[in-house]
Amino acid sequence: MNPISARSGLFKKALATTLVLATGLIASSALAGETLDKIKQRGLIKVGVGTTPGFFTPDSNGRWQGFFIDFGRALAVTVFNDPEKVEFTNSSPQQRLPALQSGEFDILLSGVTQTVTRAFKLGFHFGPVVFYDGQGLLVRKDLGVTKGDELDGATIGVQSGTTGELNIADFFRKTGKKFTPVTIEETGEFLKALDSGRVDALTQDATDLAAKRTQLSKPDDYVLLPERLSKEPLAPALRAGDDQWLEIVNWTVYATIQAEEFGITQANVDEFLKSEDPSIQRFLGVDPSLGEAIGLDPKFAYNIVKAVGNYGEIFDRNVGKGTPLNFERGYNQLWTNGGLLYSPPFR
C-alpha cells in the first residue's frame, strides 16, 4: 500500500471519530439546561405576561384568561400533562425583559416583538411567532373604507413619541395619498379624539387598537382594518442557553398549528385517534415512536389539543369574531388559507 494513502486513510478515520465524539458532546450539552431543570424541580412554569383584554387578563375570580395564557397552559401540558402547573405574573414592557434575564420568569408570553437586537445584543431566544401583529388603523364604519389607501384626505390620530408617526407618514407617502396627522400624547385623549369625531381614524399596534375599540362609547361604530403598516411578530421569549426548553416551546406552539391543519379540535380529537393516517397516528401518539424518540410523552400533542384546543380555537375564543375584540385572523391564518402559520413536520 502506498504510505501516503495509508496515512491519508488513518487521518480520515481519526477525523471521523473526532467528529462523532464532538457531535455527541454537542448533543449532550444541548440537552442540559438550567431553566428546564428548575421548572421540573419546582413543579411549575413561571410565565411573564401583560394586561391586555383578550390576550392576558385575570377574570373576576383572579384566574388568568386570554390568547397568550392558553399557550402558557399548553406548555404546562407538554411538560407536566397538567394545564394548571403554570404561574402567570404581570410585567410592564419596561421590566419584562430584565426580569427574564434575571431568571424571574422561565418564559415571556407578553406580546414581545422578535427583533435582531433582542436576539444578538440582549441574548434572547425566540420560539415560533404566535401572533403576527403590526401597526393598524381603527376607523369609523360610516367612512365605508376597507383599506388604508381609501383614507385619502382623512384626519388620523397618532400617539406622539412612537414609531407610529413615521410609519403612517411612510404609508401615505408610498400610496401617494394625503392625510392630516393629529399628534396626541395622552392615552385617554387618544380615544376621545375618535369618539368625539375630532379624527376619522387612529393608528397604533393592531392588538392595542382592538382592545381600545372595546372602550369606545359605541364600539360597533368602528372597525379595525385588516392590513398592517409595520411588522410586529410576537413570539415567546426565553433566555439563551437551554436548547431543550427552547424545543419544547417550539413544538408546543407547532402542535396547535398542526392540529388545526389536520382539522383536529377539542371536540373531535378522540375521533381522530381512530385515523389510519400515519402522520396523524404519530402526531397524536397512537404510534408512540415519535414521542419516545424525542423524550416527550407520545401523546403530548393530543393532550394539548384536549386541554386548550388547536390554534384556531385559541384565537377564536379569545380575540376572534364573536369576542369583544372582534379580530380578523389576517396573517394569523394557516398557510393553506393564505396566512403565515406553518408547522414543520411531526416526524
mmCIF file of C-alpha atoms in Angstrom:
data_model
loop_
_atom_site.group_PDB
_atom_site.id
_atom_site.type_symbol
_atom_site.label_atom_id
_atom_site.label_comp_id
_atom_site.label_asym_id
_atom_site.label_seq_id
_atom_site.Cartn_x
_atom_site.Cartn_y
_atom_site.Cartn_z
ATOM 1 C CA MET A 1 0.000 0.000 0.000
ATOM 2 C CA ASN A 2 1.167 3.484 -0.774
ATOM 3 C CA PRO A 3 2.374 5.024 2.549
ATOM 4 C CA ILE A 4 0.802 8.345 1.683
ATOM 5 C CA SER A 5 -2.552 6.667 1.012
ATOM 6 C CA ALA A 6 -2.300 4.743 4.249
ATOM 7 C CA ARG A 7 -1.588 7.874 6.261
ATOM 8 C CA SER A 8 -4.472 9.612 4.482
ATOM 9 C CA GLY A 9 -6.832 6.775 5.359
ATOM 10 C CA LEU A 10 -5.780 6.830 9.015
ATOM 11 C CA PHE A 11 -6.220 10.600 9.118
ATOM 12 C CA LYS A 12 -9.735 10.381 7.680
ATOM 13 C CA LYS A 13 -10.653 7.650 10.161
ATOM 14 C CA ALA A 14 -9.333 9.688 13.093
ATOM 15 C CA LEU A 15 -11.149 12.793 11.858
ATOM 16 C CA ALA A 16 -14.411 10.883 11.541
ATOM 17 C CA THR A 17 -14.029 9.533 15.079
ATOM 18 C CA THR A 18 -13.330 13.014 16.411
ATOM 19 C CA LEU A 19 -16.409 14.421 14.667
ATOM 20 C CA VAL A 20 -18.611 11.675 16.099
ATOM 21 C CA LEU A 21 -17.309 12.354 19.612
ATOM 22 C CA ALA A 22 -17.693 16.100 19.171
ATOM 23 C CA THR A 23 -21.227 15.680 17.890
ATOM 24 C CA GLY A 24 -22.062 13.601 20.945
ATOM 25 C CA LEU A 25 -20.667 16.246 23.250
ATOM 26 C CA ILE A 26 -22.628 18.974 21.474
ATOM 27 C CA ALA A 27 -25.817 16.922 21.677
ATOM 28 C CA SER A 28 -25.268 16.271 25.394
ATOM 29 C CA SER A 29 -24.641 19.923 26.168
ATOM 30 C CA ALA A 30 -27.691 20.913 24.115
ATOM 31 C CA LEU A 31 -29.890 18.732 26.304
ATOM 32 C CA ALA A 32 -28.537 20.166 29.544
ATOM 33 C CA GLY A 33 -30.427 23.265 30.581
ATOM 34 C CA GLU A 34 -30.735 25.200 33.805
ATOM 35 C CA THR A 35 -34.208 26.587 33.002
ATOM 36 C CA LEU A 36 -35.868 23.256 32.299
ATOM 37 C CA ASP A 37 -34.184 21.672 35.335
ATOM 38 C CA LYS A 38 -35.559 24.430 37.583
ATOM 39 C CA ILE A 39 -39.031 24.087 36.072
ATOM 40 C CA LYS A 40 -39.108 20.377 36.817
ATOM 41 C CA GLN A 41 -37.714 20.844 40.327
ATOM 42 C CA ARG A 42 -40.279 23.493 41.322
ATOM 43 C CA GLY A 43 -43.157 21.701 39.552
ATOM 44 C CA LEU A 44 -44.495 24.677 37.587
ATOM 45 C CA ILE A 45 -43.610 27.116 34.811
ATOM 46 C CA LYS A 46 -43.212 30.831 35.590
ATOM 47 C CA VAL A 47 -44.595 32.986 32.788
ATOM 48 C CA GLY A 48 -44.354 36.757 32.370
ATOM 49 C CA VAL A 49 -47.445 38.326 30.782
ATOM 50 C CA GLY A 50 -49.062 41.723 30.194
ATOM 51 C CA THR A 51 -52.592 43.004 30.802
ATOM 52 C CA THR A 52 -54.499 43.422 27.545
ATOM 53 C CA PRO A 53 -58.085 42.095 27.433
ATOM 54 C CA GLY A 54 -58.351 39.080 25.151
ATOM 55 C CA PHE A 55 -54.634 38.396 25.282
ATOM 56 C CA PHE A 56 -53.900 38.244 29.008
ATOM 57 C CA THR A 57 -56.080 39.410 31.854
ATOM 58 C CA PRO A 58 -57.347 37.964 35.150
ATOM 59 C CA ASP A 59 -61.085 37.310 35.345
ATOM 60 C CA SER A 60 -63.355 38.279 38.250
ATOM 61 C CA ASN A 61 -62.042 35.285 40.213
ATOM 62 C CA GLY A 62 -58.404 36.204 39.600
ATOM 63 C CA ARG A 63 -57.870 33.384 37.117
ATOM 64 C CA TRP A 64 -55.817 34.422 34.099
ATOM 65 C CA GLN A 65 -57.529 34.167 30.706
ATOM 66 C CA GLY A 66 -56.525 35.041 27.145
ATOM 67 C CA PHE A 67 -54.771 34.105 23.932
ATOM 68 C CA PHE A 68 -51.215 34.059 25.328
ATOM 69 C CA ILE A 69 -52.424 32.498 28.571
ATOM 70 C CA ASP A 70 -53.644 29.437 26.644
ATOM 71 C CA PHE A 71 -50.156 28.940 25.207
ATOM 72 C CA GLY A 72 -48.755 29.076 28.735
ATOM 73 C CA ARG A 73 -51.175 26.345 29.762
ATOM 74 C CA ALA A 74 -50.256 24.348 26.666
ATOM 75 C CA LEU A 75 -46.613 24.445 27.782
ATOM 76 C CA ALA A 76 -47.619 23.130 31.196
ATOM 77 C CA VAL A 77 -49.401 20.281 29.430
ATOM 78 C CA THR A 78 -46.276 19.392 27.441
ATOM 79 C CA VAL A 79 -44.012 19.395 30.499
ATOM 80 C CA PHE A 80 -46.357 18.130 33.236
ATOM 81 C CA ASN A 81 -49.542 16.990 31.412
ATOM 82 C CA ASP A 82 -51.342 19.473 33.650
ATOM 83 C CA PRO A 83 -52.512 22.873 32.312
ATOM 84 C CA GLU A 84 -52.621 24.311 35.836
ATOM 85 C CA LYS A 85 -48.927 23.870 36.619
ATOM 86 C CA VAL A 86 -48.107 27.375 35.465
ATOM 87 C CA GLU A 87 -47.840 30.723 37.266
ATOM 88 C CA PHE A 88 -48.634 33.971 35.414
ATOM 89 C CA THR A 89 -47.205 37.310 36.561
ATOM 90 C CA ASN A 90 -47.950 40.710 35.076
ATOM 91 C CA SER A 91 -44.822 42.558 33.981
ATOM 92 C CA SER A 92 -44.607 46.005 32.393
ATOM 93 C CA PRO A 93 -42.970 46.489 28.975
ATOM 94 C CA GLN A 94 -40.070 48.243 30.716
ATOM 95 C CA GLN A 95 -39.470 45.460 33.250
ATOM 96 C CA ARG A 96 -40.298 42.252 31.395
ATOM 97 C CA LEU A 97 -37.006 41.681 29.535
ATOM 98 C CA PRO A 98 -34.761 42.463 32.541
ATOM 99 C CA ALA A 99 -36.977 40.156 34.629
ATOM 100 C CA LEU A 100 -36.493 37.372 32.096
ATOM 101 C CA GLN A 101 -32.728 37.951 32.064
ATOM 102 C CA SER A 102 -32.550 37.775 35.851
ATOM 103 C CA GLY A 103 -34.427 34.462 35.961
ATOM 104 C CA GLU A 104 -37.661 35.812 37.421
ATOM 105 C CA PHE A 105 -39.531 34.121 34.572
ATOM 106 C CA ASP A 106 -38.888 30.964 32.576
ATOM 107 C CA ILE A 107 -40.536 32.484 29.523
ATOM 108 C CA LEU A 108 -42.223 35.689 28.409
ATOM 109 C CA LEU A 109 -45.613 35.394 26.727
ATOM 110 C CA SER A 110 -46.299 39.104 26.969
ATOM 111 C CA GLY A 111 -46.542 40.093 23.325
ATOM 112 C CA VAL A 112 -42.789 40.515 22.816
ATOM 113 C CA THR A 113 -41.741 41.528 19.304
ATOM 114 C CA GLN A 114 -38.948 39.388 17.906
ATOM 115 C CA THR A 115 -36.057 41.614 16.775
ATOM 116 C CA VAL A 116 -32.427 41.091 15.795
ATOM 117 C CA THR A 117 -31.089 43.265 18.634
ATOM 118 C CA ARG A 118 -33.043 41.314 21.229
ATOM 119 C CA ALA A 119 -31.597 38.109 19.829
ATOM 120 C CA PHE A 120 -27.957 39.218 19.453
ATOM 121 C CA LYS A 121 -27.438 42.141 21.826
ATOM 122 C CA LEU A 122 -29.687 41.032 24.688
ATOM 123 C CA GLY A 123 -29.140 37.299 24.199
ATOM 124 C CA PHE A 124 -32.704 36.028 23.990
ATOM 125 C CA HIS A 125 -34.052 33.099 22.023
ATOM 126 C CA PHE A 126 -37.493 33.262 20.464
ATOM 127 C CA GLY A 127 -39.975 30.500 19.858
ATOM 128 C CA PRO A 128 -42.289 30.469 16.832
ATOM 129 C CA VAL A 129 -44.324 33.591 16.144
ATOM 130 C CA VAL A 130 -47.700 33.044 17.788
ATOM 131 C CA PHE A 131 -49.283 36.303 16.683
ATOM 132 C CA TYR A 132 -48.434 38.408 13.652
ATOM 133 C CA ASP A 133 -49.194 41.936 14.758
ATOM 134 C CA GLY A 134 -48.425 45.285 13.202
ATOM 135 C CA GLN A 135 -49.490 48.886 13.147
ATOM 136 C CA GLY A 136 -53.143 49.103 12.202
ATOM 137 C CA LEU A 137 -55.917 51.583 11.533
ATOM 138 C CA LEU A 138 -59.107 51.871 13.574
ATOM 139 C CA VAL A 139 -61.700 53.799 11.545
ATOM 140 C CA ARG A 140 -65.309 54.935 11.726
ATOM 141 C CA LYS A 141 -67.543 52.460 9.889
ATOM 142 C CA ASP A 142 -69.547 55.244 8.275
ATOM 143 C CA LEU A 143 -66.484 56.179 6.230
ATOM 144 C CA GLY A 144 -67.126 52.998 4.240
ATOM 145 C CA VAL A 145 -63.426 52.172 3.768
ATOM 146 C CA THR A 146 -61.946 48.674 3.657
ATOM 147 C CA LYS A 147 -58.243 49.516 3.334
ATOM 148 C CA GLY A 148 -55.848 52.249 4.310
ATOM 149 C CA ASP A 149 -55.290 53.863 0.934
ATOM 150 C CA GLU A 150 -59.004 54.708 0.806
ATOM 151 C CA LEU A 151 -58.446 57.162 3.682
ATOM 152 C CA ASP A 152 -57.286 59.865 1.265
ATOM 153 C CA GLY A 153 -57.714 63.236 2.972
ATOM 154 C CA ALA A 154 -58.604 61.697 6.354
ATOM 155 C CA THR A 155 -57.610 63.071 9.744
ATOM 156 C CA ILE A 156 -55.696 60.401 11.668
ATOM 157 C CA GLY A 157 -54.737 60.385 15.351
ATOM 158 C CA VAL A 158 -51.309 59.061 16.298
ATOM 159 C CA GLN A 159 -49.616 58.943 19.683
ATOM 160 C CA SER A 160 -46.557 61.177 19.961
ATOM 161 C CA GLY A 161 -43.113 59.746 20.575
ATOM 162 C CA THR A 162 -43.859 56.448 18.818
ATOM 163 C CA THR A 163 -42.678 54.851 15.590
ATOM 164 C CA GLY A 164 -46.314 55.103 14.529
ATOM 165 C CA GLU A 165 -45.749 58.710 13.473
ATOM 166 C CA LEU A 166 -43.083 57.655 10.973
ATOM 167 C CA ASN A 167 -44.924 54.542 9.820
ATOM 168 C CA ILE A 168 -48.160 56.339 8.958
ATOM 169 C CA ALA A 169 -46.268 59.098 7.126
ATOM 170 C CA ASP A 170 -44.327 56.495 5.138
ATOM 171 C CA PHE A 171 -47.531 54.634 4.312
ATOM 172 C CA PHE A 172 -49.271 57.661 2.824
ATOM 173 C CA ARG A 173 -46.120 58.730 1.028
ATOM 174 C CA LYS A 174 -45.917 55.340 -0.666
ATOM 175 C CA THR A 175 -49.584 55.306 -1.622
ATOM 176 C CA GLY A 176 -49.457 58.863 -2.960
ATOM 177 C CA LYS A 177 -52.436 59.849 -0.792
ATOM 178 C CA LYS A 178 -52.772 62.709 1.674
ATOM 179 C CA PHE A 179 -53.793 62.770 5.332
ATOM 180 C CA THR A 180 -53.793 65.159 8.252
ATOM 181 C CA PRO A 181 -51.970 63.820 11.336
ATOM 182 C CA VAL A 182 -53.202 64.770 14.802
ATOM 183 C CA THR A 183 -50.479 64.055 17.348
ATOM 184 C CA ILE A 184 -51.838 63.080 20.769
ATOM 185 C CA GLU A 185 -49.807 62.378 23.893
ATOM 186 C CA GLU A 186 -52.306 61.171 26.498
ATOM 187 C CA THR A 187 -53.866 57.712 26.020
ATOM 188 C CA GLY A 188 -57.234 58.945 27.302
ATOM 189 C CA GLU A 189 -57.268 61.824 24.826
ATOM 190 C CA PHE A 190 -56.312 59.384 22.078
ATOM 191 C CA LEU A 191 -59.645 57.556 22.423
ATOM 192 C CA LYS A 192 -61.648 60.726 22.984
ATOM 193 C CA ALA A 193 -60.390 62.137 19.689
ATOM 194 C CA LEU A 194 -62.024 59.286 17.780
ATOM 195 C CA ASP A 195 -65.134 59.105 19.960
ATOM 196 C CA SER A 196 -65.796 62.815 19.543
ATOM 197 C CA GLY A 197 -65.205 62.848 15.777
ATOM 198 C CA ARG A 198 -62.105 65.007 16.066
ATOM 199 C CA VAL A 199 -60.296 62.385 13.947
ATOM 200 C CA ASP A 200 -61.540 59.874 11.372
ATOM 201 C CA ALA A 201 -59.175 57.122 12.449
ATOM 202 C CA LEU A 202 -56.497 56.110 14.967
ATOM 203 C CA THR A 203 -53.251 54.303 14.188
ATOM 204 C CA GLN A 204 -51.302 52.136 16.643
ATOM 205 C CA ASP A 205 -50.397 48.451 17.052
ATOM 206 C CA ALA A 206 -53.434 46.457 15.987
ATOM 207 C CA THR A 207 -53.671 44.470 19.219
ATOM 208 C CA ASP A 208 -53.823 47.724 21.203
ATOM 209 C CA LEU A 209 -56.406 49.190 18.833
ATOM 210 C CA ALA A 210 -58.592 46.095 19.121
ATOM 211 C CA ALA A 211 -58.600 46.463 22.905
ATOM 212 C CA LYS A 212 -59.147 50.236 22.727
ATOM 213 C CA ARG A 213 -62.122 49.733 20.398
ATOM 214 C CA THR A 214 -63.964 47.976 23.247
ATOM 215 C CA GLN A 215 -63.518 51.111 25.404
ATOM 216 C CA LEU A 216 -65.268 53.439 22.951
ATOM 217 C CA SER A 217 -68.813 54.562 23.740
ATOM 218 C CA LYS A 218 -70.171 52.715 20.667
ATOM 219 C CA PRO A 219 -67.604 50.027 19.694
ATOM 220 C CA ASP A 220 -69.765 48.692 16.857
ATOM 221 C CA ASP A 221 -69.476 52.023 15.072
ATOM 222 C CA TYR A 222 -65.790 51.362 14.407
ATOM 223 C CA VAL A 223 -63.788 48.755 12.526
ATOM 224 C CA LEU A 224 -60.143 47.682 12.638
ATOM 225 C CA LEU A 225 -58.882 47.408 9.063
ATOM 226 C CA PRO A 226 -57.150 44.072 8.270
ATOM 227 C CA GLU A 227 -53.938 45.474 6.750
ATOM 228 C CA ARG A 228 -50.802 46.248 8.769
ATOM 229 C CA LEU A 229 -48.379 49.147 8.274
ATOM 230 C CA SER A 230 -45.437 47.539 10.074
ATOM 231 C CA LYS A 231 -44.184 44.116 11.152
ATOM 232 C CA GLU A 232 -44.590 43.165 14.819
ATOM 233 C CA PRO A 233 -44.079 39.386 15.112
ATOM 234 C CA LEU A 234 -44.992 38.436 18.684
ATOM 235 C CA ALA A 235 -43.173 35.344 19.920
ATOM 236 C CA PRO A 236 -42.308 33.560 23.182
ATOM 237 C CA ALA A 237 -39.010 34.916 24.554
ATOM 238 C CA LEU A 238 -36.550 32.787 26.529
ATOM 239 C CA ARG A 239 -33.063 33.163 27.950
ATOM 240 C CA ALA A 240 -30.387 31.664 25.743
ATOM 241 C CA GLY A 241 -28.600 28.525 26.870
ATOM 242 C CA ASP A 242 -31.304 25.880 27.223
ATOM 243 C CA ASP A 243 -31.855 24.184 23.893
ATOM 244 C CA GLN A 244 -34.238 21.526 25.182
ATOM 245 C CA TRP A 245 -36.526 24.124 26.773
ATOM 246 C CA LEU A 246 -36.492 26.083 23.509
ATOM 247 C CA GLU A 247 -37.506 22.985 21.534
ATOM 248 C CA ILE A 248 -40.308 22.217 23.977
ATOM 249 C CA VAL A 249 -41.635 25.741 23.409
ATOM 250 C CA ASN A 250 -41.223 25.378 19.633
ATOM 251 C CA TRP A 251 -43.090 22.112 19.297
ATOM 252 C CA THR A 252 -45.818 23.039 21.759
ATOM 253 C CA VAL A 253 -46.716 26.002 19.537
ATOM 254 C CA TYR A 254 -46.342 23.916 16.375
ATOM 255 C CA ALA A 255 -48.683 21.284 17.821
ATOM 256 C CA THR A 256 -51.550 23.799 17.985
ATOM 257 C CA ILE A 257 -50.907 24.860 14.380
ATOM 258 C CA GLN A 258 -50.559 21.326 13.038
ATOM 259 C CA ALA A 259 -53.738 20.259 14.825
ATOM 260 C CA GLU A 260 -55.688 22.961 13.028
ATOM 261 C CA GLU A 261 -54.183 21.925 9.700
ATOM 262 C CA PHE A 262 -55.281 18.326 10.332
ATOM 263 C CA GLY A 263 -58.754 19.562 11.320
ATOM 264 C CA ILE A 264 -58.300 18.226 14.860
ATOM 265 C CA THR A 265 -60.235 20.105 17.573
ATOM 266 C CA GLN A 266 -61.036 19.692 21.254
ATOM 267 C CA ALA A 267 -64.398 18.248 20.261
ATOM 268 C CA ASN A 268 -63.189 15.664 17.720
ATOM 269 C CA VAL A 269 -59.672 14.788 18.866
ATOM 270 C CA ASP A 270 -60.794 11.431 20.281
ATOM 271 C CA GLU A 271 -62.348 10.505 16.949
ATOM 272 C CA PHE A 272 -59.013 11.191 15.253
ATOM 273 C CA LEU A 273 -57.393 8.529 17.434
ATOM 274 C CA LYS A 274 -59.050 6.046 15.067
ATOM 275 C CA SER A 275 -57.425 7.596 11.979
ATOM 276 C CA GLU A 276 -55.340 5.290 9.809
ATOM 277 C CA ASP A 277 -53.250 8.210 8.526
ATOM 278 C CA PRO A 278 -49.694 7.515 9.783
ATOM 279 C CA SER A 279 -48.986 11.241 10.118
ATOM 280 C CA ILE A 280 -51.965 11.673 12.448
ATOM 281 C CA GLN A 281 -51.075 8.493 14.349
ATOM 282 C CA ARG A 282 -47.587 9.892 15.032
ATOM 283 C CA PHE A 283 -48.963 13.327 15.895
ATOM 284 C CA LEU A 284 -51.499 12.055 18.435
ATOM 285 C CA GLY A 285 -49.225 9.371 19.881
ATOM 286 C CA VAL A 286 -51.235 6.395 18.653
ATOM 287 C CA ASP A 287 -47.883 5.439 17.173
ATOM 288 C CA PRO A 288 -45.650 6.195 20.197
ATOM 289 C CA SER A 289 -42.337 6.034 18.352
ATOM 290 C CA LEU A 290 -42.071 9.782 17.748
ATOM 291 C CA GLY A 291 -42.637 10.824 21.352
ATOM 292 C CA GLU A 292 -40.285 8.152 22.624
ATOM 293 C CA ALA A 293 -37.571 9.278 20.193
ATOM 294 C CA ILE A 294 -37.721 12.925 21.336
ATOM 295 C CA GLY A 295 -38.138 12.234 25.038
ATOM 296 C CA LEU A 296 -41.676 13.595 25.417
ATOM 297 C CA ASP A 297 -44.962 11.951 26.287
ATOM 298 C CA PRO A 298 -46.018 10.373 22.954
ATOM 299 C CA LYS A 299 -49.471 11.909 23.499
ATOM 300 C CA PHE A 300 -48.260 15.440 24.251
ATOM 301 C CA ALA A 301 -49.934 16.903 21.153
ATOM 302 C CA TYR A 302 -53.168 15.035 21.927
ATOM 303 C CA ASN A 303 -53.049 16.350 25.498
ATOM 304 C CA ILE A 304 -52.524 19.950 24.302
ATOM 305 C CA VAL A 305 -55.499 19.835 21.948
ATOM 306 C CA LYS A 306 -57.646 18.189 24.608
ATOM 307 C CA ALA A 307 -56.737 20.900 27.139
ATOM 308 C CA VAL A 308 -56.690 24.131 25.080
ATOM 309 C CA GLY A 309 -57.645 23.253 21.507
ATOM 310 C CA ASN A 310 -55.910 23.996 18.215
ATOM 311 C CA TYR A 311 -54.535 27.388 17.186
ATOM 312 C CA GLY A 312 -57.766 28.463 15.509
ATOM 313 C CA GLU A 313 -59.806 27.622 18.590
ATOM 314 C CA ILE A 314 -57.403 29.542 20.846
ATOM 315 C CA PHE A 315 -57.607 32.552 18.523
ATOM 316 C CA ASP A 316 -61.373 32.480 18.028
ATOM 317 C CA ARG A 317 -62.431 32.167 21.654
ATOM 318 C CA ASN A 318 -60.072 34.876 22.930
ATOM 319 C CA VAL A 319 -59.755 37.546 20.242
ATOM 320 C CA GLY A 320 -61.672 36.429 17.139
ATOM 321 C CA LYS A 321 -65.103 37.076 15.710
ATOM 322 C CA GLY A 322 -67.770 36.960 18.401
ATOM 323 C CA THR A 323 -65.408 38.318 21.089
ATOM 324 C CA PRO A 324 -65.278 41.965 22.198
ATOM 325 C CA LEU A 325 -62.016 42.384 20.231
ATOM 326 C CA ASN A 326 -63.608 41.026 17.031
ATOM 327 C CA PHE A 327 -60.161 40.490 15.496
ATOM 328 C CA GLU A 328 -59.729 39.376 11.882
ATOM 329 C CA ARG A 329 -57.296 36.475 11.608
ATOM 330 C CA GLY A 330 -55.477 38.134 8.720
ATOM 331 C CA TYR A 331 -51.843 36.979 8.681
ATOM 332 C CA ASN A 332 -52.660 34.637 11.587
ATOM 333 C CA GLN A 333 -54.295 32.103 9.307
ATOM 334 C CA LEU A 334 -52.809 28.812 8.206
ATOM 335 C CA TRP A 335 -50.516 28.984 5.201
ATOM 336 C CA THR A 336 -53.105 26.872 3.356
ATOM 337 C CA ASN A 337 -55.566 29.762 3.787
ATOM 338 C CA GLY A 338 -53.155 32.492 2.719
ATOM 339 C CA GLY A 339 -51.772 33.226 6.187
ATOM 340 C CA LEU A 340 -48.297 32.870 7.709
ATOM 341 C CA LEU A 341 -48.859 29.970 10.119
ATOM 342 C CA TYR A 342 -46.845 26.913 9.169
ATOM 343 C CA SER A 343 -45.706 23.926 11.188
ATOM 344 C CA PRO A 344 -42.676 21.747 10.373
ATOM 345 C CA PRO A 345 -43.472 18.033 10.024
ATOM 346 C CA PHE A 346 -44.078 15.899 13.103
ATOM 347 C CA ARG A 347 -41.849 13.025 12.119
#
